Structures are given as C-alpha cells and as structure tokens.
Tab-separated table of C-alpha atoms in Angstrom:
chain	number	residue	atom	x	y	z
M	230	MET	CA	0.000	0.000	0.000
M	231	SER	CA	1.460	3.352	-0.975
M	232	GLU	CA	1.951	6.165	1.519
M	233	ALA	CA	-0.680	8.208	-0.374
M	234	SER	CA	-3.240	5.422	0.125
M	235	LYS	CA	-2.435	5.179	3.849
M	236	ARG	CA	-2.815	8.928	4.206
M	237	ARG	CA	-6.263	8.884	2.590
M	238	ILE	CA	-7.382	6.200	5.088
M	239	ARG	CA	-6.013	8.221	8.041
M	240	ASP	CA	-7.604	11.437	6.784
M	241	ALA	CA	-11.029	9.817	6.375
M	242	LYS	CA	-11.802	10.273	10.091
M	243	ALA	CA	-11.927	13.734	11.580
M	244	GLY	CA	-10.216	14.685	14.808
M	245	PRO	CA	-6.947	13.670	16.396
M	246	GLY	CA	-5.953	10.026	16.619
M	247	THR	CA	-5.295	8.013	19.756
M	248	LEU	CA	-1.646	7.141	20.392
M	249	ILE	CA	-0.376	4.262	22.486
M	250	SER	CA	3.340	4.937	22.319
M	251	GLU	CA	6.307	2.594	22.513
M	252	GLY	CA	6.895	1.532	26.116
M	253	CYS	CA	3.171	1.657	27.023
M	254	LYS	CA	1.185	-1.486	27.777
M	255	ILE	CA	-2.619	-1.707	27.709
M	256	LYS	CA	-4.698	-4.636	29.050
M	257	GLY	CA	-8.415	-4.895	28.346
M	258	LYS	CA	-10.919	-4.095	25.610
M	259	VAL	CA	-10.252	-1.169	23.287
M	260	SER	CA	-13.221	0.518	21.602
M	261	GLY	CA	-13.938	3.815	19.967
M	262	ASP	CA	-14.238	5.785	16.768
M	263	GLY	CA	-11.292	7.193	14.856
M	264	HIS	CA	-7.630	6.470	14.180
M	265	PHE	CA	-5.596	4.465	16.702
M	266	MET	CA	-1.794	4.441	16.335
M	267	ILE	CA	-0.180	1.665	18.380
M	268	GLY	CA	3.550	1.659	19.103
M	269	GLY	CA	3.433	-0.216	22.398
M	270	GLU	CA	1.810	-3.425	23.565
M	271	VAL	CA	-1.898	-4.302	23.783
M	272	GLU	CA	-3.310	-7.434	25.389
M	273	GLY	CA	-7.015	-7.698	24.658
M	274	ASP	CA	-9.602	-7.350	21.926
M	275	CYS	CA	-10.837	-4.275	20.120
M	276	ASP	CA	-13.910	-3.155	18.219
M	277	VAL	CA	-13.098	0.140	16.503
M	278	GLN	CA	-14.950	2.188	13.928
M	279	GLY	CA	-11.899	3.487	12.108
M	280	LEU	CA	-8.269	2.679	11.429
M	281	ILE	CA	-5.816	0.729	13.581
M	282	THR	CA	-2.149	1.238	12.669
M	283	LEU	CA	0.453	-0.984	14.309
M	284	ALA	CA	3.962	0.489	14.154
M	285	ASP	CA	7.056	-1.708	13.801
M	286	THR	CA	7.438	-1.762	17.603
M	287	ALA	CA	3.793	-2.761	18.310
M	288	ILE	CA	2.653	-6.090	19.723
M	289	TRP	CA	-1.066	-6.944	19.814
M	290	ARG	CA	-2.318	-10.075	21.585
M	291	GLY	CA	-6.009	-10.546	20.880
M	292	THR	CA	-8.602	-9.965	18.177
M	293	ILE	CA	-8.532	-6.733	16.184
M	294	LYS	CA	-11.879	-5.738	14.658
M	295	ALA	CA	-11.783	-2.426	12.774
M	296	ASP	CA	-12.714	-0.740	9.524
M	297	SER	CA	-9.086	-0.853	8.336
M	298	VAL	CA	-5.866	-2.275	9.795
M	299	ILE	CA	-2.255	-1.513	8.836
M	300	VAL	CA	0.233	-3.939	10.400
M	301	GLY	CA	3.906	-3.107	10.765
M	302	GLY	CA	4.404	-4.897	14.082
M	303	THR	CA	3.275	-8.240	15.494
M	304	VAL	CA	-0.266	-9.586	15.888
M	305	GLU	CA	-0.932	-12.716	17.938
M	306	GLY	CA	-4.607	-13.211	17.170
M	307	ASP	CA	-7.215	-12.610	14.480
M	308	ILE	CA	-7.854	-9.517	12.374
M	309	GLU	CA	-11.342	-8.657	11.089
M	310	ALA	CA	-11.276	-5.625	8.778
M	311	THR	CA	-13.920	-4.375	6.404
M	312	GLY	CA	-11.539	-2.113	4.460
C-alpha cells in the first residue's frame, strides 16, 4: 500500500488520533471511533470504527476488529477488517 493510500485512510476520520506509544502497555478491551496508532503493547480485543495502525514496535495479543488495519508490528490473534 502506498503512503498516499495510507494517508487517505487516516484522513477519512476527523479529529486527532489516539496514540499508544512505545513503552506503554494496555490490558483490556479497546473501543472507539477514529484512528488508533499503536507503538506499544496491547493485550485484549478491540472493536473500533476506524483505522488501527500498528507500528514496527507494536505487539497486539487478541482480536482486532476495525474498519481498516495496517500492520507493521506483530499480531498474535485474528484480524477482522472491512476495508
């Protein structure tokens, strides 16, 4: 996917994105509307209306359900994306 395509996906939702930066760890269910940029570690499932982007440093353990998902890191679980 080209950088221009990724940018169009990110720009599709208004408002600032949610950042879980490298070094942060989240346990539990993640839900919401918008763009989520993950650089840290998440253990749990998510149901998001929007885009999930996993940076190279990200680790996700659980099911990711979102409109669109860009994976640069590691996913230990299932991904359900409509886009």
